[in-house]
PDB file of C-alpha atoms and ligand atoms in Angstrom:
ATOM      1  CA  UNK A1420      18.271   6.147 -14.298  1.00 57.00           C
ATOM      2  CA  UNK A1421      17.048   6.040 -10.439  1.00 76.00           C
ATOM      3  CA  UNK A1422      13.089   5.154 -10.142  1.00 89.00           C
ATOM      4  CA  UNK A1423      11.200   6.288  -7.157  1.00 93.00           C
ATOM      5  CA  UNK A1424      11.656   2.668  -5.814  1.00 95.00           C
ATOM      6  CA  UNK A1425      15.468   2.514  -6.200  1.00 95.00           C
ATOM      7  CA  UNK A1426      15.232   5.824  -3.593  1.00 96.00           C
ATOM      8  CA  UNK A1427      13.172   4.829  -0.966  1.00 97.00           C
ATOM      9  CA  UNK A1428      14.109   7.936   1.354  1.00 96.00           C
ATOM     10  CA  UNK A1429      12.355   9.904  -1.394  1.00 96.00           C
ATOM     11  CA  UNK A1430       9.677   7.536  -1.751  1.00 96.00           C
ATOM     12  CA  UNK A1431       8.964   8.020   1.354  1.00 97.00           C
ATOM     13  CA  UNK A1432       9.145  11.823   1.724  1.00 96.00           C
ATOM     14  CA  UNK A1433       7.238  11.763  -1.485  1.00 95.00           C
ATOM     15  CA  UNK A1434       4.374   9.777   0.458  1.00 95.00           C
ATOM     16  CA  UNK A1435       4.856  12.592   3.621  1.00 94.00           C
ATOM     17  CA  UNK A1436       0.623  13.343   2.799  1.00 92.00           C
ATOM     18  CA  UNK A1437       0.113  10.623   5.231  1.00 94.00           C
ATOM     19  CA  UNK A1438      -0.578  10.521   8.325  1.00 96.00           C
ATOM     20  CA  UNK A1439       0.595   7.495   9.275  1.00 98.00           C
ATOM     21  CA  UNK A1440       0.209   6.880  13.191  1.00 98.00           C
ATOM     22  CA  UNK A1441      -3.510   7.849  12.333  1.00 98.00           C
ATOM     23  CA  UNK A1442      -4.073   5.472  10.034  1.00 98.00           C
ATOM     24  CA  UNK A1443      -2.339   2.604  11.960  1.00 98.00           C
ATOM     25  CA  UNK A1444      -5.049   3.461  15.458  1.00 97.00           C
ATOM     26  CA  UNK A1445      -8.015   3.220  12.219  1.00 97.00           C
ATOM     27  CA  UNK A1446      -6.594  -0.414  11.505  1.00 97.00           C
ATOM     28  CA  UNK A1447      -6.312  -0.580  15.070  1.00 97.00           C
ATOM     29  CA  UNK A1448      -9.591   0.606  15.839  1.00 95.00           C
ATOM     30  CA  UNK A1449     -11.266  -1.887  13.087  1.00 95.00           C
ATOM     31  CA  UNK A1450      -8.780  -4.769  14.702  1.00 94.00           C
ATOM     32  CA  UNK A1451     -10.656  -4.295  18.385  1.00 92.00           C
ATOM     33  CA  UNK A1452     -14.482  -3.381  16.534  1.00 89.00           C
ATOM     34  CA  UNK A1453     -14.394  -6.435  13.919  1.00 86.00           C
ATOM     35  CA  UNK A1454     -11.587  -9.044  15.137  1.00 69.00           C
ATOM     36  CA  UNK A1455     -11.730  -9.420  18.737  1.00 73.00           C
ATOM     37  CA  UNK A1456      -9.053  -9.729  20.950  1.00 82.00           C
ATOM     38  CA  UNK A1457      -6.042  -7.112  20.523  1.00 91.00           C
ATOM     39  CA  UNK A1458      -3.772  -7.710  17.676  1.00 96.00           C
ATOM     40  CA  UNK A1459      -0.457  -8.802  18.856  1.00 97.00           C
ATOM     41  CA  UNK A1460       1.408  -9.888  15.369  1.00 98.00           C
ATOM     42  CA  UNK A1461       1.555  -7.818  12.592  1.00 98.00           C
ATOM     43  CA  UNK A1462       2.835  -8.972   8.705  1.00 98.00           C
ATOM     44  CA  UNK A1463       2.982  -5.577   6.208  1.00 98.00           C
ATOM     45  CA  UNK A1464       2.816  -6.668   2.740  1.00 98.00           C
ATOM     46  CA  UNK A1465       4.621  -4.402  -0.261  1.00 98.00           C
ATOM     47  CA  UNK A1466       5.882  -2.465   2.254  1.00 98.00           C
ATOM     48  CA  UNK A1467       8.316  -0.023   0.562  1.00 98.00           C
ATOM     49  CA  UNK A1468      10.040   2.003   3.859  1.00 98.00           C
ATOM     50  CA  UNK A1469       7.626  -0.075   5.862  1.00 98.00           C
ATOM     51  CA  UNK A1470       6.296   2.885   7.798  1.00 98.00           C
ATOM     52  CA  UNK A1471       3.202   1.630   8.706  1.00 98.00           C
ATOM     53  CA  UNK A1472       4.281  -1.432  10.198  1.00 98.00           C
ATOM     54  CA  UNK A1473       7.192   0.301  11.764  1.00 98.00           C
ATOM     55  CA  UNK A1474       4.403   2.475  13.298  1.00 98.00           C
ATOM     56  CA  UNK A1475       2.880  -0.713  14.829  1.00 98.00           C
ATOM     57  CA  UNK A1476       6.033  -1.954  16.377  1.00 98.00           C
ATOM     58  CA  UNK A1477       6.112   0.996  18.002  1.00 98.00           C
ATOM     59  CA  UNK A1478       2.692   0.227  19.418  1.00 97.00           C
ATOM     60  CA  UNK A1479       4.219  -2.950  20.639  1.00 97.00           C
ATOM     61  CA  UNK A1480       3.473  -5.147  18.148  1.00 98.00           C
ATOM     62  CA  UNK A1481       5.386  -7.839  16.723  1.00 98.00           C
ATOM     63  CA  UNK A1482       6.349  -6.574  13.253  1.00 98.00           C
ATOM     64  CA  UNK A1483       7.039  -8.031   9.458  1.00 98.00           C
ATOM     65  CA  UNK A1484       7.788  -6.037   6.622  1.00 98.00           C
ATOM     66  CA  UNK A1485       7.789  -8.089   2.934  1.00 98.00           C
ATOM     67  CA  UNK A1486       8.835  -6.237   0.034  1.00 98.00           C
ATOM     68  CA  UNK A1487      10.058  -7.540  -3.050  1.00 98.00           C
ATOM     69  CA  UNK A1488      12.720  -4.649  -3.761  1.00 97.00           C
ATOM     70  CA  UNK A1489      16.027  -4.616  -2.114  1.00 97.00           C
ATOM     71  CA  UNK A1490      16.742  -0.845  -1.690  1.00 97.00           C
ATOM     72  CA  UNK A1491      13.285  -1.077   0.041  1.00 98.00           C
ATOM     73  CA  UNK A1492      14.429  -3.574   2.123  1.00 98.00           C
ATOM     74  CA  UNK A1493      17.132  -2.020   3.095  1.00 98.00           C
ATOM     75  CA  UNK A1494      15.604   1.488   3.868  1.00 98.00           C
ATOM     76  CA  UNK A1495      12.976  -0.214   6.223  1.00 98.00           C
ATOM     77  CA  UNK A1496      15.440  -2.229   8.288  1.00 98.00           C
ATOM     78  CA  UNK A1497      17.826   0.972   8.856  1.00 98.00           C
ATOM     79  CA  UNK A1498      14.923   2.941   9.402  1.00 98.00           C
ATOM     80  CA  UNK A1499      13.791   0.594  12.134  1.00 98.00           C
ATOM     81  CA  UNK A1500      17.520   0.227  13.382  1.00 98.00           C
ATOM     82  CA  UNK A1501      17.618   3.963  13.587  1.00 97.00           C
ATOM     83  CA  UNK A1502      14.596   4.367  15.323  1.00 95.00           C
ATOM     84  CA  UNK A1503      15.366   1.334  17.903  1.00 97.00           C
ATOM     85  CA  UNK A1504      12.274  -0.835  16.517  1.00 97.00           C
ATOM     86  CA  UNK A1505      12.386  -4.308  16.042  1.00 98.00           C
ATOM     87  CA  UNK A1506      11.242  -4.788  12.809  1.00 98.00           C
ATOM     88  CA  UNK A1507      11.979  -8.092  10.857  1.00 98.00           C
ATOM     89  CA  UNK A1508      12.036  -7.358   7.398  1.00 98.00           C
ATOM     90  CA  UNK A1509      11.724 -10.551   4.337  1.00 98.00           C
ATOM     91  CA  UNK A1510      12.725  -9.648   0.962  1.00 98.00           C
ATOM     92  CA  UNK A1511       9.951 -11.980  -0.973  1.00 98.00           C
ATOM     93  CA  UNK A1512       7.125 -11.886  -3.395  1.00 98.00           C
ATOM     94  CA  UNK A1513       3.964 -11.073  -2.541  1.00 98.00           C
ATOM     95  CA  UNK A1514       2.036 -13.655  -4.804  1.00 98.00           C
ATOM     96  CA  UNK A1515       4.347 -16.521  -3.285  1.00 98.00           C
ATOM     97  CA  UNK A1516       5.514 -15.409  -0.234  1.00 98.00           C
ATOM     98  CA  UNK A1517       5.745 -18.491   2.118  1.00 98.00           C
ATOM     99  CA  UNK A1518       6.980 -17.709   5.953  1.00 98.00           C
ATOM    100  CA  UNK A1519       6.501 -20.204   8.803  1.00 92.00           C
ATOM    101  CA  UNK A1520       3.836 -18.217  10.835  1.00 96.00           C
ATOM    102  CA  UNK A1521       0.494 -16.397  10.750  1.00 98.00           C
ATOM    103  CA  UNK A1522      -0.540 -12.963  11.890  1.00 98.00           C
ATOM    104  CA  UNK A1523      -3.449 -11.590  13.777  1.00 97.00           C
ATOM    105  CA  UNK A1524      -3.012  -8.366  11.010  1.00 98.00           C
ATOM    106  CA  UNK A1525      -1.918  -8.410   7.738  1.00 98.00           C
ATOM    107  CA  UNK A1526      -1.842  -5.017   5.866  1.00 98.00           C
ATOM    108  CA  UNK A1527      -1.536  -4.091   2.163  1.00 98.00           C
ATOM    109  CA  UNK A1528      -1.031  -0.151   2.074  1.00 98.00           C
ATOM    110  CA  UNK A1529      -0.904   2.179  -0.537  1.00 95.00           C
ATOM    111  CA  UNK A1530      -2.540   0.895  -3.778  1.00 95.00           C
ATOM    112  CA  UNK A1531       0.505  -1.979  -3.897  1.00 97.00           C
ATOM    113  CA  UNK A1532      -1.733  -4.640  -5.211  1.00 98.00           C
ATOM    114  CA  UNK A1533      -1.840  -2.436  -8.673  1.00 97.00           C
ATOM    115  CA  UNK A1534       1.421  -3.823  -9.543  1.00 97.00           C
ATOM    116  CA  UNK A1535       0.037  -6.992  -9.928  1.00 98.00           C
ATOM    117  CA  UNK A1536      -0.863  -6.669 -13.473  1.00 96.00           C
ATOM    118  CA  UNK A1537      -2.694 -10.322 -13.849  1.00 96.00           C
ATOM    119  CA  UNK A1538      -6.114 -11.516 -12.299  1.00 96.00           C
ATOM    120  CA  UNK A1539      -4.012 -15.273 -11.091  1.00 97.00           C
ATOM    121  CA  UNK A1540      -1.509 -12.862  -9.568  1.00 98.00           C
ATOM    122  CA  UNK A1541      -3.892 -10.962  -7.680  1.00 98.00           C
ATOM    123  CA  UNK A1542      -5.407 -14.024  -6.582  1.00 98.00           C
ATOM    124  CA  UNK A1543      -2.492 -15.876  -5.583  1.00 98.00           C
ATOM    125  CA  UNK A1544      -1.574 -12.854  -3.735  1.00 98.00           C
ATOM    126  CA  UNK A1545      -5.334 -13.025  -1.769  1.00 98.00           C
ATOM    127  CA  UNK A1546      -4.628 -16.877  -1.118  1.00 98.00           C
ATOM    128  CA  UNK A1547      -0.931 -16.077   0.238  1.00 98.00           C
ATOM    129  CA  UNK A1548      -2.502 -13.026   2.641  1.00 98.00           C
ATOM    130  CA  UNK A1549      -5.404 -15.954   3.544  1.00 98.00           C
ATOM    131  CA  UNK A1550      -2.399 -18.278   4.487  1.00 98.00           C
ATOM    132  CA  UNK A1551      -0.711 -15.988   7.252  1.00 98.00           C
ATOM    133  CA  UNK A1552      -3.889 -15.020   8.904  1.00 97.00           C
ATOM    134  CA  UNK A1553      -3.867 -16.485  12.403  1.00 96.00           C
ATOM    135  CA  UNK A1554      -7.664 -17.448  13.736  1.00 94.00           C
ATOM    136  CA  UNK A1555      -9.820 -14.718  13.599  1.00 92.00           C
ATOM    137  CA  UNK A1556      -7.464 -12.465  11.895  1.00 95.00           C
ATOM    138  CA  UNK A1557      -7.543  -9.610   9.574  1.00 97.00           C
ATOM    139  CA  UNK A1558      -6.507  -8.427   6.359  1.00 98.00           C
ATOM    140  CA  UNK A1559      -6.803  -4.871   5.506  1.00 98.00           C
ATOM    141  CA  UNK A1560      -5.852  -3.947   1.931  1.00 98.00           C
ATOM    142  CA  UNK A1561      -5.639  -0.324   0.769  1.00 98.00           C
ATOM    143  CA  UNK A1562      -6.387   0.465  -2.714  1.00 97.00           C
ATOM    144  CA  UNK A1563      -7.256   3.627  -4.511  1.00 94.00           C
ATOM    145  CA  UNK A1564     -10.836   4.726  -4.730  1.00 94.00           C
ATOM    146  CA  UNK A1565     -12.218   3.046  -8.638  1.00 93.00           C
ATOM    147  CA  UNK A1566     -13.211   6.778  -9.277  1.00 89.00           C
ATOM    148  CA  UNK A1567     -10.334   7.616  -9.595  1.00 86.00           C
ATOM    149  CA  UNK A1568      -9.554   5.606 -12.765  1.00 86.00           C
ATOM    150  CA  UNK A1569     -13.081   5.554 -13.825  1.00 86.00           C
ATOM    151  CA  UNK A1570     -15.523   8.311 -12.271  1.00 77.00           C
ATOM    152  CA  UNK A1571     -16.665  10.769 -14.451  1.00 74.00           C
ATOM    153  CA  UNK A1572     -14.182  13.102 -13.773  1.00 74.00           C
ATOM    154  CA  UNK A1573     -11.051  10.579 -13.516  1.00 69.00           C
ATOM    155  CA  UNK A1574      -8.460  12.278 -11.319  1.00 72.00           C
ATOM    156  CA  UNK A1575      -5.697  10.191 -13.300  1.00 64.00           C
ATOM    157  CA  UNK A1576      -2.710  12.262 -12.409  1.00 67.00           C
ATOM    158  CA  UNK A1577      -2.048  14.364  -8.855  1.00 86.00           C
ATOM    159  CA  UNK A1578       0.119  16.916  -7.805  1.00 91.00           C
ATOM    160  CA  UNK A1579       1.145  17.788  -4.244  1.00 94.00           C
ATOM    161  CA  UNK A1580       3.935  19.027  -2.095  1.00 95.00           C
ATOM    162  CA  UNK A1581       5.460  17.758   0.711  1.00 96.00           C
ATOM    163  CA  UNK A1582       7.982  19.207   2.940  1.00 94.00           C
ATOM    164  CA  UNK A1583      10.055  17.288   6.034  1.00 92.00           C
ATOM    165  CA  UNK A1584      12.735  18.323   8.068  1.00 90.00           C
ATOM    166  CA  UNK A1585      13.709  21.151   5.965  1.00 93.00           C
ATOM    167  CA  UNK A1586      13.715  19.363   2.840  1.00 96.00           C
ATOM    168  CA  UNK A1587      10.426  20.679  -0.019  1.00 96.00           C
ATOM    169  CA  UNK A1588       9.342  17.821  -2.666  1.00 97.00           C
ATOM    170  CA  UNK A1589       7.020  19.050  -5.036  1.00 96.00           C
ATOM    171  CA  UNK A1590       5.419  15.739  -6.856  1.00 96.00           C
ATOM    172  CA  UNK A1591       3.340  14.585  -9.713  1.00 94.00           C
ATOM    173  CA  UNK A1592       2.154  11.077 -10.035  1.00 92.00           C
ATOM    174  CA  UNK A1593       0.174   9.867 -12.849  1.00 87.00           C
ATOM    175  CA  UNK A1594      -1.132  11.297 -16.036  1.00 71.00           C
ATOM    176  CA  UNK A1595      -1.231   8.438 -18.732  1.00 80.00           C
ATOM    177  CA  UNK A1596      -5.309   7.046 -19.283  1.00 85.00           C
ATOM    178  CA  UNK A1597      -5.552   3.295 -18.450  1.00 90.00           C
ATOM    179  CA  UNK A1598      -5.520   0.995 -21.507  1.00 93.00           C
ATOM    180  CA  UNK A1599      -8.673   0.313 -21.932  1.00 91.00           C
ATOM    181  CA  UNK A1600      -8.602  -3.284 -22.759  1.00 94.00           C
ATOM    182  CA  UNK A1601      -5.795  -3.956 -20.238  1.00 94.00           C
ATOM    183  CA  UNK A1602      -6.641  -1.476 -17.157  1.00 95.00           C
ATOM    184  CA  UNK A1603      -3.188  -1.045 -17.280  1.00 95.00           C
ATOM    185  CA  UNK A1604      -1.364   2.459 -17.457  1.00 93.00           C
ATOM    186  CA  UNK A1605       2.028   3.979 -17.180  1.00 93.00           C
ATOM    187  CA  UNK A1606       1.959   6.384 -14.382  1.00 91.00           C
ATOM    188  CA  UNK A1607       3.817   8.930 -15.057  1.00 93.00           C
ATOM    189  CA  UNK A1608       6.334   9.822 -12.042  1.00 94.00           C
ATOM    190  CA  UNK A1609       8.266  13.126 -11.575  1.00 95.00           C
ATOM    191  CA  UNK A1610       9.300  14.522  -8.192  1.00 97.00           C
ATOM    192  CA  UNK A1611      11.681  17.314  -7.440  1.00 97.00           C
ATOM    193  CA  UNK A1612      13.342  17.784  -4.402  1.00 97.00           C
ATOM    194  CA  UNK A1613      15.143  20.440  -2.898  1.00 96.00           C
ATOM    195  CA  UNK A1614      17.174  20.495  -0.237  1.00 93.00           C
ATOM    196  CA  UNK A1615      19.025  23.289   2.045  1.00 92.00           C
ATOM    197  CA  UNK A1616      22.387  23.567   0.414  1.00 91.00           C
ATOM    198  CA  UNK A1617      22.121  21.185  -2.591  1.00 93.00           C
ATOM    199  CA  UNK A1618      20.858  21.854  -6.245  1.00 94.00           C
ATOM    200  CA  UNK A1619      17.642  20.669  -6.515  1.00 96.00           C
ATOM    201  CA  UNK A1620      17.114  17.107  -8.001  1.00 95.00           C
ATOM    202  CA  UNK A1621      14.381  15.878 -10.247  1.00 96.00           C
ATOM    203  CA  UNK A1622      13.682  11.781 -10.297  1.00 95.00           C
ATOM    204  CA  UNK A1623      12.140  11.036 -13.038  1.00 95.00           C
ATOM    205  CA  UNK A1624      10.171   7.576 -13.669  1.00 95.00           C
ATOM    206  CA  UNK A1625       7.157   5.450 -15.150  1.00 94.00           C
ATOM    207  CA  UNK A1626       5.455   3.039 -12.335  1.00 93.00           C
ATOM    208  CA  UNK A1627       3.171   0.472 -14.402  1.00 93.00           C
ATOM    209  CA  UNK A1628      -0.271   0.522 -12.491  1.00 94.00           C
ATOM    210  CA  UNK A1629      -3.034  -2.189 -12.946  1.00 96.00           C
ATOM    211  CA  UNK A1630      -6.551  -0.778 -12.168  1.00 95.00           C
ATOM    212  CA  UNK A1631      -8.213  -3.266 -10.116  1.00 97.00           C
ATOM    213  CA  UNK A1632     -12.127  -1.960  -9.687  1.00 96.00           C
ATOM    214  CA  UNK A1633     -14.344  -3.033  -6.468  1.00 97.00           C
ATOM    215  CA  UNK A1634     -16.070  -5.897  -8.467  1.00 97.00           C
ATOM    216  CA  UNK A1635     -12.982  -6.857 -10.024  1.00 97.00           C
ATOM    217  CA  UNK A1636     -11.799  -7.397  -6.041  1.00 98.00           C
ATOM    218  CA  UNK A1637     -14.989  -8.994  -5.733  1.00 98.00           C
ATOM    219  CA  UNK A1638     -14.589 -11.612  -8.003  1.00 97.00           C
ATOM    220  CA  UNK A1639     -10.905 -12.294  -7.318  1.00 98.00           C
ATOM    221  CA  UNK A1640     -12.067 -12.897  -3.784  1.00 98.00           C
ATOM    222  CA  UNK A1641     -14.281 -15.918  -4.948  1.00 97.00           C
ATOM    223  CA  UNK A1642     -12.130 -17.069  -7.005  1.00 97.00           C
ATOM    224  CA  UNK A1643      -9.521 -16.887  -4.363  1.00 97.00           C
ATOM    225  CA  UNK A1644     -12.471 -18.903  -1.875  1.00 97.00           C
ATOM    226  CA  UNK A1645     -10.122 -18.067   1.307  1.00 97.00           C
ATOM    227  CA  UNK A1646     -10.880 -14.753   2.306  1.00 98.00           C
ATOM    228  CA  UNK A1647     -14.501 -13.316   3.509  1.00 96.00           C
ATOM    229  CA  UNK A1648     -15.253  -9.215   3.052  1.00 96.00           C
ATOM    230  CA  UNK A1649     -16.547  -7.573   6.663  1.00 96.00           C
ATOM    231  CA  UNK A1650     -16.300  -4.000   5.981  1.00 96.00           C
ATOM    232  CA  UNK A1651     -15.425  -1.679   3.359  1.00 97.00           C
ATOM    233  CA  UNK A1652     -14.663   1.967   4.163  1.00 97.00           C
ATOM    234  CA  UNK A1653     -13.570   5.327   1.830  1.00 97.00           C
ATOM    235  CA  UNK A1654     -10.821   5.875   4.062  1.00 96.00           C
ATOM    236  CA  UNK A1655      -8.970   5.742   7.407  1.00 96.00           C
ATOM    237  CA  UNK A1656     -11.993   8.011   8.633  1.00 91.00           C
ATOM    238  CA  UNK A1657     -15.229   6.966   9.183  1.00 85.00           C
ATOM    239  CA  UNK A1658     -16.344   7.515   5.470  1.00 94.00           C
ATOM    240  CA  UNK A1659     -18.159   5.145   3.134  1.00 96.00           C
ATOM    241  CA  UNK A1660     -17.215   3.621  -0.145  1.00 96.00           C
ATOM    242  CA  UNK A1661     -19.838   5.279  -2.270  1.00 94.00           C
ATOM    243  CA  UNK A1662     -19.562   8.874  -0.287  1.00 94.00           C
ATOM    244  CA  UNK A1663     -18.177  11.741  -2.382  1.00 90.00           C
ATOM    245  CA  UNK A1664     -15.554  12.302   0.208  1.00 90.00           C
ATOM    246  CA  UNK A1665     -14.227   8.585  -0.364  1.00 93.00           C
ATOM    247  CA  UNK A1666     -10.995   8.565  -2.159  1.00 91.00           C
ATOM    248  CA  UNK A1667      -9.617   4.978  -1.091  1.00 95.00           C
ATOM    249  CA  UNK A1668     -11.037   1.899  -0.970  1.00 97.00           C
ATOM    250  CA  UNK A1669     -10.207  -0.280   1.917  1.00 98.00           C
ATOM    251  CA  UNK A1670     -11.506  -3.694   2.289  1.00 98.00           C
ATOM    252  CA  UNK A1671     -11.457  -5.473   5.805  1.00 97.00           C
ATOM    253  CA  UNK A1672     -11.368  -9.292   4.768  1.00 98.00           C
ATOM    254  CA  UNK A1673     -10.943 -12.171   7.188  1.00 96.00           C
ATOM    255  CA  UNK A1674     -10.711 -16.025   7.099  1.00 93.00           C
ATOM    256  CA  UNK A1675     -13.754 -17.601   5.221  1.00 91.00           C
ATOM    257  CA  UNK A1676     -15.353 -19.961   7.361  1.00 77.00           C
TER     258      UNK A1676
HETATM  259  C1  SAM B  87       3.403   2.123  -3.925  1.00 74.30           C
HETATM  260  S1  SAM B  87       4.717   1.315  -3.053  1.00 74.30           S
HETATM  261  C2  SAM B  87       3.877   1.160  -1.497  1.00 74.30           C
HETATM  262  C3  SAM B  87       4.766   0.905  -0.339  1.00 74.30           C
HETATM  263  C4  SAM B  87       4.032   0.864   0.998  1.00 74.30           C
HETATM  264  N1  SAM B  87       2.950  -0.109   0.971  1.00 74.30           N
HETATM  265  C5  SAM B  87       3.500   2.210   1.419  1.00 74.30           C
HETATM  266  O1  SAM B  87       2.353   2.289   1.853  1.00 74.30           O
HETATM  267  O2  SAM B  87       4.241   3.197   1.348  1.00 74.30           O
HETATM  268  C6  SAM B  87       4.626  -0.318  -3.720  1.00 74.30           C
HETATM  269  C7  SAM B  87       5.650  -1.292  -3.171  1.00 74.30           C
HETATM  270  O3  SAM B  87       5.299  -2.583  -3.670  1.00 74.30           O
HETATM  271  C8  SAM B  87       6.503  -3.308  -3.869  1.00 74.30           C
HETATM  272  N2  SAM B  87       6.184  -4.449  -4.754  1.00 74.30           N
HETATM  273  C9  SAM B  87       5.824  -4.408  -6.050  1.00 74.30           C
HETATM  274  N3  SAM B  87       5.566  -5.651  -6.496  1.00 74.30           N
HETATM  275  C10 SAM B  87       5.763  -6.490  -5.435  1.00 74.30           C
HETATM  276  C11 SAM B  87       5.640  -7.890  -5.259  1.00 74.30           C
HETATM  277  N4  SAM B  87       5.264  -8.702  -6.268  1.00 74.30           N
HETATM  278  N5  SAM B  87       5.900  -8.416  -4.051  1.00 74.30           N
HETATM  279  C12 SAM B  87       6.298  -7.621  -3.018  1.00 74.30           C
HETATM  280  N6  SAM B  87       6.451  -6.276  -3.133  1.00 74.30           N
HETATM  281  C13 SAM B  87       6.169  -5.720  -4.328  1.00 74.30           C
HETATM  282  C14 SAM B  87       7.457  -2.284  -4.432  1.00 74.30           C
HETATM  283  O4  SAM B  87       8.801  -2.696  -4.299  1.00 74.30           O
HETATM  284  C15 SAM B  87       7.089  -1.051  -3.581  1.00 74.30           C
HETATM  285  O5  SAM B  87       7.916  -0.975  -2.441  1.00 74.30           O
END
């Protein structure tokens, strides 16, 4: 059976709610408000299609993609071909990822840290992003907003459509409660797409998640000792964590001093 990361064109159409460019100029923006001088290297970390950090090269940055996937791999560097971006893309681990440079960005999109299922994985994933941070630096990690695992209304599974070029995806992702002694959960994938002239095709797959709450972060990033917290926002607007409009949690870390 094909998951949702063996089919990274889907993946990617499935993930069409974004608006990418926009939240690229909110990294950006935080870059030139909380890091100084304008980013001109950029490593993307879990990067599936690697949009976002395609999206910076087109900015004129110097762009990395790391994913640990092939087909992922793949998909980003013909994507990037396609598009005439330079993009280098490294197929590597991101809890022991090792390249021979640091970055004025490093970015984590997407939730990608809950498939690290173990508290020394997330760490050693912190201490890796701490290691490719070039002098005043930033890392910007994306994760889902903790009520949505554990508010009192937990929005545990979503539905949306998406449609691109002609081509409709109608997608559910989620569904299974987290284990409560593991934070772990099955999320439940299913997306059907249909597209002009072809029967419509259902992909079908179960993506283990790892909830990973804001203190849980917390302590992670003193155990990891590497990496200092300067802002925290609800999303690529300007909301805050604990707003009611918040639905993602992203965390601004840089270098500790
Ligand atoms: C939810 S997708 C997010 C992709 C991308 N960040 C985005 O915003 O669309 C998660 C990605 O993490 C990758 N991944 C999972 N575990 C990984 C690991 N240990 N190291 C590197 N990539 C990993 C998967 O291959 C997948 O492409």
């Amino acid at each position: 059976m094909t998951g949702i990361y063996d089919d990274p064109w889907a993946y990617e159409l499935a993930c069409a709610f974004r608006d990418v460019p926009a939240e690229v100029d909110a990294v950006l923006g935080w870059c030139a408000g909380l890091g100084g001088a304008a980013p001109r290297t950029v490593l993307e970390l879990a990067a599936g299609p690697a949009e976002h950090a395609r999206a910076f090269a087109r900015r004129g940055l110097t762009a990395t993609a790391l994913d640990l996937h092939p087909a992922m791999c793949a998909y980003a560097a013909r994507c990037a071909s396609d598009d005439g971006v330079a993009l280098e893309v490294v197929r590597d681990d991101m809890t022991t990822f090792a390249l021979d440079r640091r970055f004025d960005v490093v970015v984590t999109m997407l939730d990608s840290t809950s498939h690290l299922m173990t508290l020394d994985a997330f760490t050693a994933h912190l201490t890796r992003a701490a290691a490719h941070l070039a002098p005043g630096g930033l890392y910007v990690l994306e994760m889902s907003h903790p009520r949505d695992r554990i508010g009192a209304e937990p929005s545990v599974a979503t539905e949306w459509t998406v449609e691109r070029g002609g081509v409709r995806a109608a997608v559910r992702w989620g569904g299974e409660p987290l284990d409560p002694v593991t934070q772990v959960a099955d999320d439940r994938v299913v997306m059907t797409i249909e597209e002009p002239g072809a029967a419509p095709r259902t992909i079908r797959d179960l993506v283990p998640y790892r909830f990973w709450s804001a203190t849980e972060l917390d302590a992670a990033l003193r155990l990891c000792g590497e990496l200092e917290k300067v802002a925290q926002y609800g999303d690529f607007g300007p909301v805050a964590l604990d707003d009611p409009e918040a639905w993602r949690m992203i965390t601004v870390l840089r270098a500790a001093r």
